Backbone as numpy.savetxt, mean C-alpha at the origin, in Angstrom:
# Nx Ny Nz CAx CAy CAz Cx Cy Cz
-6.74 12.62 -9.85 -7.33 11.31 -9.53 -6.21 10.30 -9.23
-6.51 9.27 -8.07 -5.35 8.34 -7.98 -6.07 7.30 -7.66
-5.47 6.21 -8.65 -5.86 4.77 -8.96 -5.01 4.26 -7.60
-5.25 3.25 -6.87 -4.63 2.04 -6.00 -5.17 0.98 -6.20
-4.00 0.10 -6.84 -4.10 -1.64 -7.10 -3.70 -2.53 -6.11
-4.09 -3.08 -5.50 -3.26 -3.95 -4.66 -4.56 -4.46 -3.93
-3.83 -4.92 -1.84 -4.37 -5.57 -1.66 -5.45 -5.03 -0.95
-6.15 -5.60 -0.65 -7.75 -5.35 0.25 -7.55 -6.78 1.59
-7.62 -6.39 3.18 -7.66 -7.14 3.55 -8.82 -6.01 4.99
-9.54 -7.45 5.60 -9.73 -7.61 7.14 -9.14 -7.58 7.95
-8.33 -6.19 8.61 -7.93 -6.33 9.94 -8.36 -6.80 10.99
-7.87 -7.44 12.06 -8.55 -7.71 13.48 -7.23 -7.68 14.33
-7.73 -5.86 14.85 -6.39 -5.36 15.92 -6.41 -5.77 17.12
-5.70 -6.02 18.26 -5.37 -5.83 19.23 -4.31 -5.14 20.43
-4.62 -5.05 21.02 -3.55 -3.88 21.78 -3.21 -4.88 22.95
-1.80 -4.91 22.93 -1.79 -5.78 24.15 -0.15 -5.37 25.31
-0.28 -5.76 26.37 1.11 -5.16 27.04 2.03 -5.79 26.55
2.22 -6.79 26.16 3.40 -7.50 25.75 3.00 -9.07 24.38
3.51 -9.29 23.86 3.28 -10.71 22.74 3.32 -11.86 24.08
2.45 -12.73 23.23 2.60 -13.43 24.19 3.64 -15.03 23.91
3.77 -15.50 24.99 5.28 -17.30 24.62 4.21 -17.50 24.14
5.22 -19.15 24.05 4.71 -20.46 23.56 3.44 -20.83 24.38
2.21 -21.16 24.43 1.31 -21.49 24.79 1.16 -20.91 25.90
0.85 -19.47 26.11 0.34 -18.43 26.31 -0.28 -17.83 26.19
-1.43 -17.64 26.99 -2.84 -16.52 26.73 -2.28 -15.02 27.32
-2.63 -13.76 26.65 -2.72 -12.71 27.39 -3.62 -11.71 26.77
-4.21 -11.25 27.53 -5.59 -10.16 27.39 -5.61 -8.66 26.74
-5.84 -8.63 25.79 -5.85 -7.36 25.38 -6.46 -6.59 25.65
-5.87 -5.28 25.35 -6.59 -4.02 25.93 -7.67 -3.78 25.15
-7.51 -3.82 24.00 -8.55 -3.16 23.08 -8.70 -3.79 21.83
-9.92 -3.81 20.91 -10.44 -4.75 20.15 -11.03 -3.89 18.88
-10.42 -3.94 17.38 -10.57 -3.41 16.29 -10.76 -4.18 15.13
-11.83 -4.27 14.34 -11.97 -5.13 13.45 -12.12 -3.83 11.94
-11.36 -4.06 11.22 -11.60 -2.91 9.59 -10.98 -3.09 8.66
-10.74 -2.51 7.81 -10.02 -2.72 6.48 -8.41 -2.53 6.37
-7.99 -2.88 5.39 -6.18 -2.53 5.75 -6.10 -3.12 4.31
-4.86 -3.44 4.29 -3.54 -3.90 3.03 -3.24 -2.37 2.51
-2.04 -2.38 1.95 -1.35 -1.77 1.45 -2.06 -0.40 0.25
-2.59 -1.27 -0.26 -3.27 -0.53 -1.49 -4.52 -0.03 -0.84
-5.18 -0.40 0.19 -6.43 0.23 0.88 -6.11 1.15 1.72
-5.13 1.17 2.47 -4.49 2.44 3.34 -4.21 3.42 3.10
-3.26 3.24 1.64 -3.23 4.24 0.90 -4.57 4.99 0.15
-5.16 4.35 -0.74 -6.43 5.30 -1.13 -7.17 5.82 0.00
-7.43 5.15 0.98 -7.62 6.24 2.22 -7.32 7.53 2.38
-5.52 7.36 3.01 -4.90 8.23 2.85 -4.82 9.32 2.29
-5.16 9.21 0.69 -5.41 9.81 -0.10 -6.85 10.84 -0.20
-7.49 9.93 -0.26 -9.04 10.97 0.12 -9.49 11.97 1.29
-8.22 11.18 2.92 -7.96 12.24 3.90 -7.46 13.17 3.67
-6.78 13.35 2.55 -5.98 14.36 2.20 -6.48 15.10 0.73
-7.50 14.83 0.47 -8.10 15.69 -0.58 -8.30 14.94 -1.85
-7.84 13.83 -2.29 -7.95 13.51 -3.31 -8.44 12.51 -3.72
-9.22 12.66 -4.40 -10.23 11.54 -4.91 -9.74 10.08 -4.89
-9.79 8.82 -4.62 -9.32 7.55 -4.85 -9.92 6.53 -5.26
-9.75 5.61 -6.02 -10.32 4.34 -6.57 -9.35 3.16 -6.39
-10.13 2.14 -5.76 -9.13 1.18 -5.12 -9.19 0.04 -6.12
-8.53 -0.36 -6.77 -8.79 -1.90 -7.55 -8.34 -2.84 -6.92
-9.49 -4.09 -6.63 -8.63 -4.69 -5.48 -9.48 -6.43 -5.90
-9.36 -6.88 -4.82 -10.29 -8.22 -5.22 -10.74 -8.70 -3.90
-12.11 -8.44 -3.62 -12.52 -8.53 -2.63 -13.82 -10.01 -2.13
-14.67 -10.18 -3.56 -15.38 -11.29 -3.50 -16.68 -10.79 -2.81
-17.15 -12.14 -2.44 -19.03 -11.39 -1.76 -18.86 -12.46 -0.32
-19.61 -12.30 0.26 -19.76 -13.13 1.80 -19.83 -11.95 2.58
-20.09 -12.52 3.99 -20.15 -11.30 4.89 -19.00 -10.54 5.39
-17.65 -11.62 5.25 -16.62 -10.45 5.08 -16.33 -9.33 4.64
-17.27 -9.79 3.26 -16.51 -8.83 1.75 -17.56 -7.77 2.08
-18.98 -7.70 2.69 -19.57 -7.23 2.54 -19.56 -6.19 4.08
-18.76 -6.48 5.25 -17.95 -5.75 6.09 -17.49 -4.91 5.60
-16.33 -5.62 5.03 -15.12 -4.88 4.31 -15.73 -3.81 3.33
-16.03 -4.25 2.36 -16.70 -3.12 1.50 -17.41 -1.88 1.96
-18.22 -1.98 2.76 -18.87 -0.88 3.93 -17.76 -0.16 4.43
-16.85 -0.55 5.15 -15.63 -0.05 5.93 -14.97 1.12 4.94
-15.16 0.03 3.61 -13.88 1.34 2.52 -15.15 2.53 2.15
-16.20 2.21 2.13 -17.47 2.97 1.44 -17.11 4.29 2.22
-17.09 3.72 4.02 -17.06 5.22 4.24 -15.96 5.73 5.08
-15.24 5.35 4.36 -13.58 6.10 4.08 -13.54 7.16 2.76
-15.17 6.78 1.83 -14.46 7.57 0.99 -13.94 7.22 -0.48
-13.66 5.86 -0.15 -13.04 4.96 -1.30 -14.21 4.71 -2.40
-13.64 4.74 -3.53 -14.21 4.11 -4.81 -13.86 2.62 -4.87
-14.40 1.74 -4.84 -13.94 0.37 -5.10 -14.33 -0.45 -6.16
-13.37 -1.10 -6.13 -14.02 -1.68 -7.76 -13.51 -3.18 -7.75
-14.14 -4.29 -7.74 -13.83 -5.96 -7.47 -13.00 -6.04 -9.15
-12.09 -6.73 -8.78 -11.17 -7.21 -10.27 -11.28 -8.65 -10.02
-12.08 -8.82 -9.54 -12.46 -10.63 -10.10 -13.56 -10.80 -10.69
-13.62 -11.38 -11.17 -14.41 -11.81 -12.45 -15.80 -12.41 -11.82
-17.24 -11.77 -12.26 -18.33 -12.31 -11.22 -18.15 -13.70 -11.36
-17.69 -15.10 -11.75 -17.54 -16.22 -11.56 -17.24 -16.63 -10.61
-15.95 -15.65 -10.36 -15.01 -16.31 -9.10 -15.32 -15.38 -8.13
-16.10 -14.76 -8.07 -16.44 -13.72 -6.36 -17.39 -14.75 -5.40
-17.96 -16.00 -5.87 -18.97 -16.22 -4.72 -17.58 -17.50 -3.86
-16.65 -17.50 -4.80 -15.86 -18.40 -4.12 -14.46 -17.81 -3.10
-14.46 -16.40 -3.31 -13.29 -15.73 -2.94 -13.47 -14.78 -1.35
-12.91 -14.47 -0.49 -13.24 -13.50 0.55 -11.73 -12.35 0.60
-12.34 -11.51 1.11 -10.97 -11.05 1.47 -9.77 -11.39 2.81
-8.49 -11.32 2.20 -7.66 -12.22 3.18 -7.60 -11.08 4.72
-7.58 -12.13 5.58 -7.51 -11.72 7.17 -6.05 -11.16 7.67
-5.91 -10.54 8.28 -4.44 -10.23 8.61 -5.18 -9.94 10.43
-4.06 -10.40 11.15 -4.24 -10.59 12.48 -3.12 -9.54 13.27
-3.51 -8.40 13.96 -2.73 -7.09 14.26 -1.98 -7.53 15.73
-1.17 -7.54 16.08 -1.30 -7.28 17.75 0.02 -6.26 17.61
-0.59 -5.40 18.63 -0.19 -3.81 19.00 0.57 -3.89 20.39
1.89 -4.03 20.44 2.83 -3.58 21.40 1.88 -2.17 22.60
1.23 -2.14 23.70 1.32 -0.61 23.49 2.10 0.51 24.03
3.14 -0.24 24.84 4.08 1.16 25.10 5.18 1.65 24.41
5.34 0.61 23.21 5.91 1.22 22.01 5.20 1.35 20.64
4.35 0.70 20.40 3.27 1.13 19.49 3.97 -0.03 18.05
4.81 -0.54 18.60 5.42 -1.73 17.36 4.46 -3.01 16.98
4.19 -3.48 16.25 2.82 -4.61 15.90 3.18 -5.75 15.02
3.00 -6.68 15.34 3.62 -8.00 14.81 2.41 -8.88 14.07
2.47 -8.77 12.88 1.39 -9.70 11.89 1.36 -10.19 11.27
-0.02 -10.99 11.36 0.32 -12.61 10.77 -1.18 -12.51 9.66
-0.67 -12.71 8.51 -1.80 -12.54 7.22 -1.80 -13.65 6.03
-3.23 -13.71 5.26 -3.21 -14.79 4.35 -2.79 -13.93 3.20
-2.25 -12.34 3.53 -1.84 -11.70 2.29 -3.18 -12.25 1.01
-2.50 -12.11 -0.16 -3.49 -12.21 -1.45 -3.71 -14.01 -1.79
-3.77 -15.16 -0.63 -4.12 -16.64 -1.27 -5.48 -16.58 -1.30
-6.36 -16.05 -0.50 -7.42 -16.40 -0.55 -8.13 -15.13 -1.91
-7.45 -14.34 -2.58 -8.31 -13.56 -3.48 -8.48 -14.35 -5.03
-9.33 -15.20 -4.94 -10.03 -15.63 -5.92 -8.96 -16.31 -7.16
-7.34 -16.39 -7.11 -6.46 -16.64 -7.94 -5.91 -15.54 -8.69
-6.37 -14.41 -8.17 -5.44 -13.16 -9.17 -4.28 -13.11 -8.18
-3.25 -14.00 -8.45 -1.93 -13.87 -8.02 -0.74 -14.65 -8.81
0.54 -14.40 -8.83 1.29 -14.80 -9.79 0.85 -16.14 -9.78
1.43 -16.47 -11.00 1.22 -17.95 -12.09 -0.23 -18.04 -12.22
-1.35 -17.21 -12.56 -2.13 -17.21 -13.10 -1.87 -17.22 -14.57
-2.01 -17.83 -15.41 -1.43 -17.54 -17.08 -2.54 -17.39 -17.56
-3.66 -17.06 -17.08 -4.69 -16.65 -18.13 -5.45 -15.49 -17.74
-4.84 -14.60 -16.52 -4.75 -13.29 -15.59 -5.17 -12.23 -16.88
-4.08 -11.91 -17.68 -4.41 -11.08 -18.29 -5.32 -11.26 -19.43
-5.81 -11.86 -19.82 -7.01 -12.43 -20.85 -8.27 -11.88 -20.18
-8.55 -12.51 -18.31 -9.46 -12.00 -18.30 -9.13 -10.38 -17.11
-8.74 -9.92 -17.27 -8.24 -8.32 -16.79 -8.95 -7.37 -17.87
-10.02 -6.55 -17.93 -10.48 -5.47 -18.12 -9.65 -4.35 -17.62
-8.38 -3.82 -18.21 -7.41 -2.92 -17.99 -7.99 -1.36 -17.70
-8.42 -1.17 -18.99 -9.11 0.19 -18.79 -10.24 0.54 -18.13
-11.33 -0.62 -17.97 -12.45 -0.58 -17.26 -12.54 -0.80 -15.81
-11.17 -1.29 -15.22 -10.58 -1.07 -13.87 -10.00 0.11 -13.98
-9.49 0.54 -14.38 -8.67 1.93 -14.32 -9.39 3.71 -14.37
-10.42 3.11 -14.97 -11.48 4.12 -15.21 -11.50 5.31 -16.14
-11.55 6.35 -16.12 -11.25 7.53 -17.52 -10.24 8.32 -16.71
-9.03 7.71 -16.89 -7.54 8.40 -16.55 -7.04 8.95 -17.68
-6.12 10.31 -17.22 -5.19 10.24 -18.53 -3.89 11.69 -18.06
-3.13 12.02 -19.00 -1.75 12.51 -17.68 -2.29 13.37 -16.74
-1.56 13.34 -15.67 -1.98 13.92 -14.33 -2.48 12.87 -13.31
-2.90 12.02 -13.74 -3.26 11.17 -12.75 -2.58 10.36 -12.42
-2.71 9.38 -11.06 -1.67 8.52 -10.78 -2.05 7.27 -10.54
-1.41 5.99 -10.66 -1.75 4.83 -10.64 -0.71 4.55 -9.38
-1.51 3.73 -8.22 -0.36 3.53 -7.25 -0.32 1.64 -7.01
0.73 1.28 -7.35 0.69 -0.08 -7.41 1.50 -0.75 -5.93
0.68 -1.96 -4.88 1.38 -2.53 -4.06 2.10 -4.01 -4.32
2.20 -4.32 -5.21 2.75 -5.42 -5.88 1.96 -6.70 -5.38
1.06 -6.33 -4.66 0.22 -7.77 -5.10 -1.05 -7.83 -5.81
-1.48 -9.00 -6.05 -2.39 -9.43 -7.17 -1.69 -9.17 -8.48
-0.51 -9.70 -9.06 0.28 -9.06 -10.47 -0.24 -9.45 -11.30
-1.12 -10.83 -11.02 -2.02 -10.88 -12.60 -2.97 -9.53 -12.68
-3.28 -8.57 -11.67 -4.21 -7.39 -12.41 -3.11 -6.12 -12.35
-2.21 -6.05 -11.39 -1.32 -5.06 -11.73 -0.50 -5.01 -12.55
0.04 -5.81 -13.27 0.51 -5.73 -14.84 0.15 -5.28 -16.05
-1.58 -5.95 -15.90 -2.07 -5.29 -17.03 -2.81 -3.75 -17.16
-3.10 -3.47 -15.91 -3.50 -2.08 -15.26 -2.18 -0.99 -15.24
-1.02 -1.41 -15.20 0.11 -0.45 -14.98 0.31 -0.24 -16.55
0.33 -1.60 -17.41 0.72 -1.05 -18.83 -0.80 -0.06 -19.25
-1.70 -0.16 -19.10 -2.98 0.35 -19.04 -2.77 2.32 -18.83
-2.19 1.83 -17.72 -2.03 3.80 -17.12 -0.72 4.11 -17.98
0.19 3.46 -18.27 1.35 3.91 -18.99 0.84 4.84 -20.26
-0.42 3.53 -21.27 -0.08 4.23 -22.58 -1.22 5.67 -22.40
-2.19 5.59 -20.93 -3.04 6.83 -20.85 -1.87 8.10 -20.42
-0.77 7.44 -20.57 -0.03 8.60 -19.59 0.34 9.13 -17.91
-0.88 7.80 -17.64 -0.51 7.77 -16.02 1.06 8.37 -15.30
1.27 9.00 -14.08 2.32 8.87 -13.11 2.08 7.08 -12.82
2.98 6.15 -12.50 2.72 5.20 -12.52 3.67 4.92 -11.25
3.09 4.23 -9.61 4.30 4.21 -9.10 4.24 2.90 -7.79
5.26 2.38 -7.47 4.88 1.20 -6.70 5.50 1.17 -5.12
4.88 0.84 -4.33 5.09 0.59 -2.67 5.40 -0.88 -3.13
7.30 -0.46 -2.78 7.91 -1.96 -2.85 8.17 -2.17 -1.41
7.15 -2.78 -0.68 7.14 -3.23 0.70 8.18 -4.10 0.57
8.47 -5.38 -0.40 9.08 -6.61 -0.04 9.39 -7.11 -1.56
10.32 -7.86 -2.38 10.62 -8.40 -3.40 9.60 -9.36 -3.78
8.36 -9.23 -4.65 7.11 -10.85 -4.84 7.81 -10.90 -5.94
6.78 -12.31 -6.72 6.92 -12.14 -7.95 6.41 -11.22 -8.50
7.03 -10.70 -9.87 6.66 -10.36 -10.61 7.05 -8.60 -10.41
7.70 -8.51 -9.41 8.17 -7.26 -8.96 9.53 -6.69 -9.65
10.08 -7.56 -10.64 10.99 -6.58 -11.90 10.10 -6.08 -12.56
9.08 -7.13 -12.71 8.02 -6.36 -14.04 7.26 -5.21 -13.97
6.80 -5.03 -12.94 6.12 -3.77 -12.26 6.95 -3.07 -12.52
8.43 -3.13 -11.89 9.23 -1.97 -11.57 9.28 -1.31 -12.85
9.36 -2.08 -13.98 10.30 -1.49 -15.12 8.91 -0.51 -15.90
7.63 -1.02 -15.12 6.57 0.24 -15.81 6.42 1.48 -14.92
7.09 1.34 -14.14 7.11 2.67 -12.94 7.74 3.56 -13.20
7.27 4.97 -12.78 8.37 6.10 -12.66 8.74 6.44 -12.01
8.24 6.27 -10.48 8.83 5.55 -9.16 8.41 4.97 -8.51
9.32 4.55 -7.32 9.31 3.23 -6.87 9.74 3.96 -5.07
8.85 3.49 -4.04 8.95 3.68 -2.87 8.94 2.06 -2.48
10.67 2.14 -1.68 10.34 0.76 -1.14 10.79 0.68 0.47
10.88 -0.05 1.23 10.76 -0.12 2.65 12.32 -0.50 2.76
12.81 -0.76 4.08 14.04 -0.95 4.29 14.33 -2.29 4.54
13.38 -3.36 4.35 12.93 -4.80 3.87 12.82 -5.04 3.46
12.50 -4.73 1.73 12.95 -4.72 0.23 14.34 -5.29 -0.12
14.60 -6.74 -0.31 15.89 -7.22 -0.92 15.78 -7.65 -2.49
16.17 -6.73 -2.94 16.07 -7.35 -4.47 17.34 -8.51 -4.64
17.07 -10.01 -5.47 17.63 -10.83 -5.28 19.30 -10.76 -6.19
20.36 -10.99 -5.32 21.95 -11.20 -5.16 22.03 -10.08 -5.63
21.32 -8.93 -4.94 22.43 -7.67 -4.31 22.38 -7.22 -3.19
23.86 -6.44 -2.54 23.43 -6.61 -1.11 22.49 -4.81 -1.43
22.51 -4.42 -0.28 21.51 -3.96 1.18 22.51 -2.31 0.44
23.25 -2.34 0.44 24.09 -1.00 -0.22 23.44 -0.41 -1.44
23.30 -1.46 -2.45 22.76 -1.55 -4.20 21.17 -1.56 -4.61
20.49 -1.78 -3.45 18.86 -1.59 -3.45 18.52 -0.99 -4.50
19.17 0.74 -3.90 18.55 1.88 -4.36 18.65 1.59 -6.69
19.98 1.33 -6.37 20.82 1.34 -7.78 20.17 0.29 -8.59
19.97 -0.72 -7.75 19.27 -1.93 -8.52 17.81 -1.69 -8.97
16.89 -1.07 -8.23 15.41 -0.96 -8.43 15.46 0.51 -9.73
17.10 1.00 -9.27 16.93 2.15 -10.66 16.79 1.46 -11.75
17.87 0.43 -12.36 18.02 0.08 -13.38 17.04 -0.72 -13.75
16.09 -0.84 -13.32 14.92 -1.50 -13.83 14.31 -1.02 -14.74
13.86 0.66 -14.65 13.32 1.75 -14.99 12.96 3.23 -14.55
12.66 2.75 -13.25 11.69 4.34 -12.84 13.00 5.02 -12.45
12.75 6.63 -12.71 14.18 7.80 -12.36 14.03 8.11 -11.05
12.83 7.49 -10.38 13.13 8.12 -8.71 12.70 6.96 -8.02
13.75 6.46 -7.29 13.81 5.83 -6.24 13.74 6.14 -4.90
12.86 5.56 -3.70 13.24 6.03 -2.17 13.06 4.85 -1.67
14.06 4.87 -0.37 13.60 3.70 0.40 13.50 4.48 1.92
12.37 3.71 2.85 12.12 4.49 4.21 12.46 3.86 4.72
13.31 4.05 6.14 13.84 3.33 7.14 12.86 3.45 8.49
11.92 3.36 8.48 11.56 3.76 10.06 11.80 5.47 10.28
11.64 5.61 11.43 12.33 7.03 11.79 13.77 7.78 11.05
14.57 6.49 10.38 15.61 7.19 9.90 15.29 8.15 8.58
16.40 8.41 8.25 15.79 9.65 7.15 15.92 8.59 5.55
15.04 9.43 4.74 14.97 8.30 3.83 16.00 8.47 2.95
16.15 7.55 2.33 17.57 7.57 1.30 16.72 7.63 -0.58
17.31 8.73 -1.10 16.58 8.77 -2.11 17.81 8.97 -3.32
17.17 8.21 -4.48 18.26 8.57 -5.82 16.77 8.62 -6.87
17.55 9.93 -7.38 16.58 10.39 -8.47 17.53 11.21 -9.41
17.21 10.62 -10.82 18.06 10.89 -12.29 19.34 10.33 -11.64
19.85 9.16 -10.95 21.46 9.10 -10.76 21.61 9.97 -9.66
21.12 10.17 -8.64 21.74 11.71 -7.74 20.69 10.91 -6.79
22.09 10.85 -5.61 21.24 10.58 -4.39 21.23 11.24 -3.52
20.22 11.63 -2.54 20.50 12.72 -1.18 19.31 11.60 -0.17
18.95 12.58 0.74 17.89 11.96 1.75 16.90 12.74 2.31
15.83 12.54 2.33 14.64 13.26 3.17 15.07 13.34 4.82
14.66 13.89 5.52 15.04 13.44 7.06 13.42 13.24 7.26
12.42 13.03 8.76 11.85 12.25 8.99 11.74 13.06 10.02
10.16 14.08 10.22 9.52 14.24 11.57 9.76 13.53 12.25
9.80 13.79 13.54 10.07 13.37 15.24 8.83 13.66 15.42
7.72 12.25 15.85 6.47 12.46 16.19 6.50 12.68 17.64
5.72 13.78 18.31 5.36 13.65 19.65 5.55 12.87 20.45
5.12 11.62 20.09 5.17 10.15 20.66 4.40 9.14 19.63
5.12 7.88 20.08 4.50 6.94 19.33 3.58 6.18 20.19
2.44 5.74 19.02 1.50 5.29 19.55 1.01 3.70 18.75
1.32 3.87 17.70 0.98 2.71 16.88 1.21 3.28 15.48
2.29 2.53 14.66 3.10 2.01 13.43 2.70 1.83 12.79
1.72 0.75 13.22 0.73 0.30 12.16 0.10 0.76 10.81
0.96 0.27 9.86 0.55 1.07 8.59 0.76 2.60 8.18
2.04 3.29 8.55 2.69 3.91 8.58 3.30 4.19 7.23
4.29 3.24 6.42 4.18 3.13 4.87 3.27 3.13 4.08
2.25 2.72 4.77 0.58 2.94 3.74 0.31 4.03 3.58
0.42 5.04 4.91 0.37 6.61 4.77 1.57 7.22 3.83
2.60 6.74 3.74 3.86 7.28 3.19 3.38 7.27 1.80
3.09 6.16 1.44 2.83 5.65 -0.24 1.77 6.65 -0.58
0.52 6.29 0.38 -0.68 6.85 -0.07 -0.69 8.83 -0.19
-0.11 9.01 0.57 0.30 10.72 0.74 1.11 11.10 -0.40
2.30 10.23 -0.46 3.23 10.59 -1.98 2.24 10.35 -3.08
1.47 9.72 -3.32 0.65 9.40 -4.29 -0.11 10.74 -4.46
-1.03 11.18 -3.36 -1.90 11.88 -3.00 -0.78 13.48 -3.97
0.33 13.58 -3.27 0.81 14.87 -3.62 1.26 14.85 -5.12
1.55 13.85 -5.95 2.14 13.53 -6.88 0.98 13.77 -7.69
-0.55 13.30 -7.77 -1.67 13.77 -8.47 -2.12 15.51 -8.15
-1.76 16.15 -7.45 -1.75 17.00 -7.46 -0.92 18.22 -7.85
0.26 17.30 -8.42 0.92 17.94 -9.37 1.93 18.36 -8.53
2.51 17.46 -7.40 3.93 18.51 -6.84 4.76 17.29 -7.49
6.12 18.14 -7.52 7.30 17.06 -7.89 7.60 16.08 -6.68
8.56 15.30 -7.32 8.86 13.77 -6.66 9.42 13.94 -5.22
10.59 15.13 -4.73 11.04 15.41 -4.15 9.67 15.80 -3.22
9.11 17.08 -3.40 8.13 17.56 -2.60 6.87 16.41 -1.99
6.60 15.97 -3.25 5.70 14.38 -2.38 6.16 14.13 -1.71
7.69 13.60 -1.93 7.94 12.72 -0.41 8.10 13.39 0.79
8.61 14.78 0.80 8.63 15.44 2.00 7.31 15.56 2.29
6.43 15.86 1.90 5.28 15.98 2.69 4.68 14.48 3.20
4.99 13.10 2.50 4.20 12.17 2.52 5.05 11.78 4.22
5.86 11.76 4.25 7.10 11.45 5.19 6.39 12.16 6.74
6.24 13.48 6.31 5.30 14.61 7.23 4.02 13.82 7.95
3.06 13.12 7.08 1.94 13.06 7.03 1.88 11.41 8.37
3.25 10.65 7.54 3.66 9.52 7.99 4.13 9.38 9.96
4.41 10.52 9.64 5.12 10.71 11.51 3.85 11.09 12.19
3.48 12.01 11.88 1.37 12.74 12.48 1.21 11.02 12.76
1.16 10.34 11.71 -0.15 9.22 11.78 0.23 8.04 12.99
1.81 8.33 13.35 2.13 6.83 14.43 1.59 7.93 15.89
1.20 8.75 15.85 0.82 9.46 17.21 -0.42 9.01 17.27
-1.32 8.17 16.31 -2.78 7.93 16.44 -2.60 6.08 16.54
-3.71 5.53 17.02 -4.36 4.08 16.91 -4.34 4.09 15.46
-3.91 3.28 15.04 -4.33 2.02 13.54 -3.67 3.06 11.96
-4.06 2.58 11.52 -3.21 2.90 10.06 -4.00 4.37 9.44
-5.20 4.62 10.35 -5.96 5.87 10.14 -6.96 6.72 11.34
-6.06 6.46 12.43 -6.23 7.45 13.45 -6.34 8.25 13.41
-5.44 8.88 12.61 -4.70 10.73 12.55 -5.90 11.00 11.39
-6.61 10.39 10.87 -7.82 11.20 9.83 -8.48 12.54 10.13
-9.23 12.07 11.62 -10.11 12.54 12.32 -8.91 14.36 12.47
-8.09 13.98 13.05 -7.16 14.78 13.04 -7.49 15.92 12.05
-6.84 15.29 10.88 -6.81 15.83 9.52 -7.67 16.64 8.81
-8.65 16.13 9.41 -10.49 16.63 8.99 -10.32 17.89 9.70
C-alpha cells in the first residue's frame, strides 16, 4: 500500500508553438483540463503500475473540487480531504496553468501551489491539533510506504511521524527547499530531490551530503536526462537515465519518478532497484502528452 501527502491541483494544459512576449496572444494547439500536483501524479503513477494508492490531500467542495475529485476517482486513486468539514465549503483546489512547448515538449507554469487549500500550510500553529494522523493514513504498518511532497506541512508532519511509529518506508519528493522541509527530511528514509532543490548556505556540490545529514540513508537527486546522482549509507554512485524515443512532453516527469520509486519500494524492492526502474518508467512517460499519457501504454 502507498500513502501520498501532498498537493492536489487543477491543471489547464496547453500546447502551443512557441510562449508567447509581452502582450501577446498566440493560439494553441490543444486544450486539457485534469488533475496534477506532485502528490496526485504520483499515486497515479502508482496504481498504473499495480499498486494500490491513497492520496491525502486538501481539496474542499465547489465545482472544481468536485471536477477534480472525479478526475482522481478514475485514475484509481483513493482520496481522502485533510481539511476539516468547517473549512471545505471555503477552500478549492489550487489552479496551475500548463503551457507545452511542442517541438520540445518543455512547459512553463504558473500555479497558486497550496494558498488556496483551506490554511493547511506552514505557520498554521494549530495544524496539528486538528490533523487526524492515523485516520488519514489509514491501517498501515511495515511494508508500506508513505510518500511525502512537502506541501501542506501542517498535515505532512503529523502523518509522516504517524507512518514512522506504524513502521512506514517514509519518503519525500524534494522538488524545491519550503518550509518546514528539514523537518520532513529528518522523518524520512529517503529523500528524492530534483536538480532545483537548494538547501539553504550550501552550494550545489553538498545537496546530496546536506539532505543526508538530516536523516534519511538514501539520497537521489534527478537531473533531467542526466544520470542521477545518488548517496546511500555514505557511498555515492549514479543511476544513468533511458534515452526516450523522443520527447514529447516533461510535464510531470518527477511525479512519475517519485510515484514509480514509491510504487517499487512498497513492493518490496530495495532503494537502488526502485530508482532504476522509477527512472525507466520516467523516460516511457516524456514520449506521451501530460504527466499520464504513457498509462494507456502501460495498461
Amino acid at each position: 500500500m502507498l500513502v501520498c501527502c501532498g498537493l492536489l491541483t487543477l491543471d489547464v494544459v496547453q500546447v502551443v508553438d512557441r510562449l508567447p512576449g509581452p502582450d501577446e496572444k498566440v493560439v494553441a494547439r490543444s486544450l486539457a483540463a485534469t488533475f496534477g500536483g506532485p502528490a496526485a501524479n504520483a499515486a497515479a503513477t502508482a496504481v498504473a503500475l499495480g499498486v494500490p494508492s491513497r492520496l491525502v490531500t486538501a481539496v474542499g467542495e465547489g465545482p472544481l473540487a468536485h471536477a477534480v475529485r472525479a478526475d482522481v476517482a478514475d485514475a484509481g486513486v483513493e482520496l481522502v480531504d485533510a481539511l476539516p468539514p468547517a473549512r471545505r465549503a471555503e477552500a478549492q483546489p489550487p489552479v496551475s496553468t500548463v503551457l507545452v512547448t511542442a517541438a520540445t515538449g518543455e512547459r512553463a507554469v504558473v500555479s497558486t501551489n497550496a494558498t488556496s487549500s483551506g490554511g493547511l500550510v506552514a505557520g498554521d500553529s494549530d495544524g496539528d491539533a486538528e490533523v487526524d494522523a492515523a485516520a488519514l493514513l489509514g491501517p498501515v504498518g511495515p511494508g508500506d510506504v508513505l510518500l511525502l511532497d512537502g506541501h501542506l506541512p501542517a498535515v505532512a508532519l503529523p502523518v509522516a511521524r504517524r507512518a514512522r511509529e506504524a513502521g512506514c518506508v517514509v519518503v519525500l519528493d524534494g522538488g524545491s527547499w519550503k518550509p518546514g522541509s528539514a523537518e520532513l527530511m529528518a522523518l524520512c528514509d529517503a529523500v528524492v530531490v530534483s536538480a532545483d532543490l537548494r538547501v539553504p548556505d550550501v552550494d550545489t556540490a553538498g545537496v546530496l551530503e546536506a539532505v543526508a545529514a538530516l536523516g534519511p540513508r538514501f539520497v537521489a537527486r534527478t537531473r533531467g536526462p542526466e544520470p542521477v546522482e545518488v548517496l546511500h549509507d555514505g557511498r555515492r554512485s549514479t543511476v544513468p537515465v533511458p534515452v526516450p524515443r523522443r520527447v514529447v512532453d516533461t510535464l510531470g516527469a518527477g511525479d512519475v519518478v517519485h510515484g514509480a520509486f514509491a510504487a517499487a519500494l512498497a513492493e518490496g524492492a530495495s532503494y537502488g532497484d526502485a530508482l532504476e526502474r522509477a527512472v525507466a518508467v520516467a523516460s516511457r512517460s516524456v514520449e506521451h502528452a501530460g504527466a499520464r499519457g504513457w498509462v494507456a501504454e502501460a495498461s
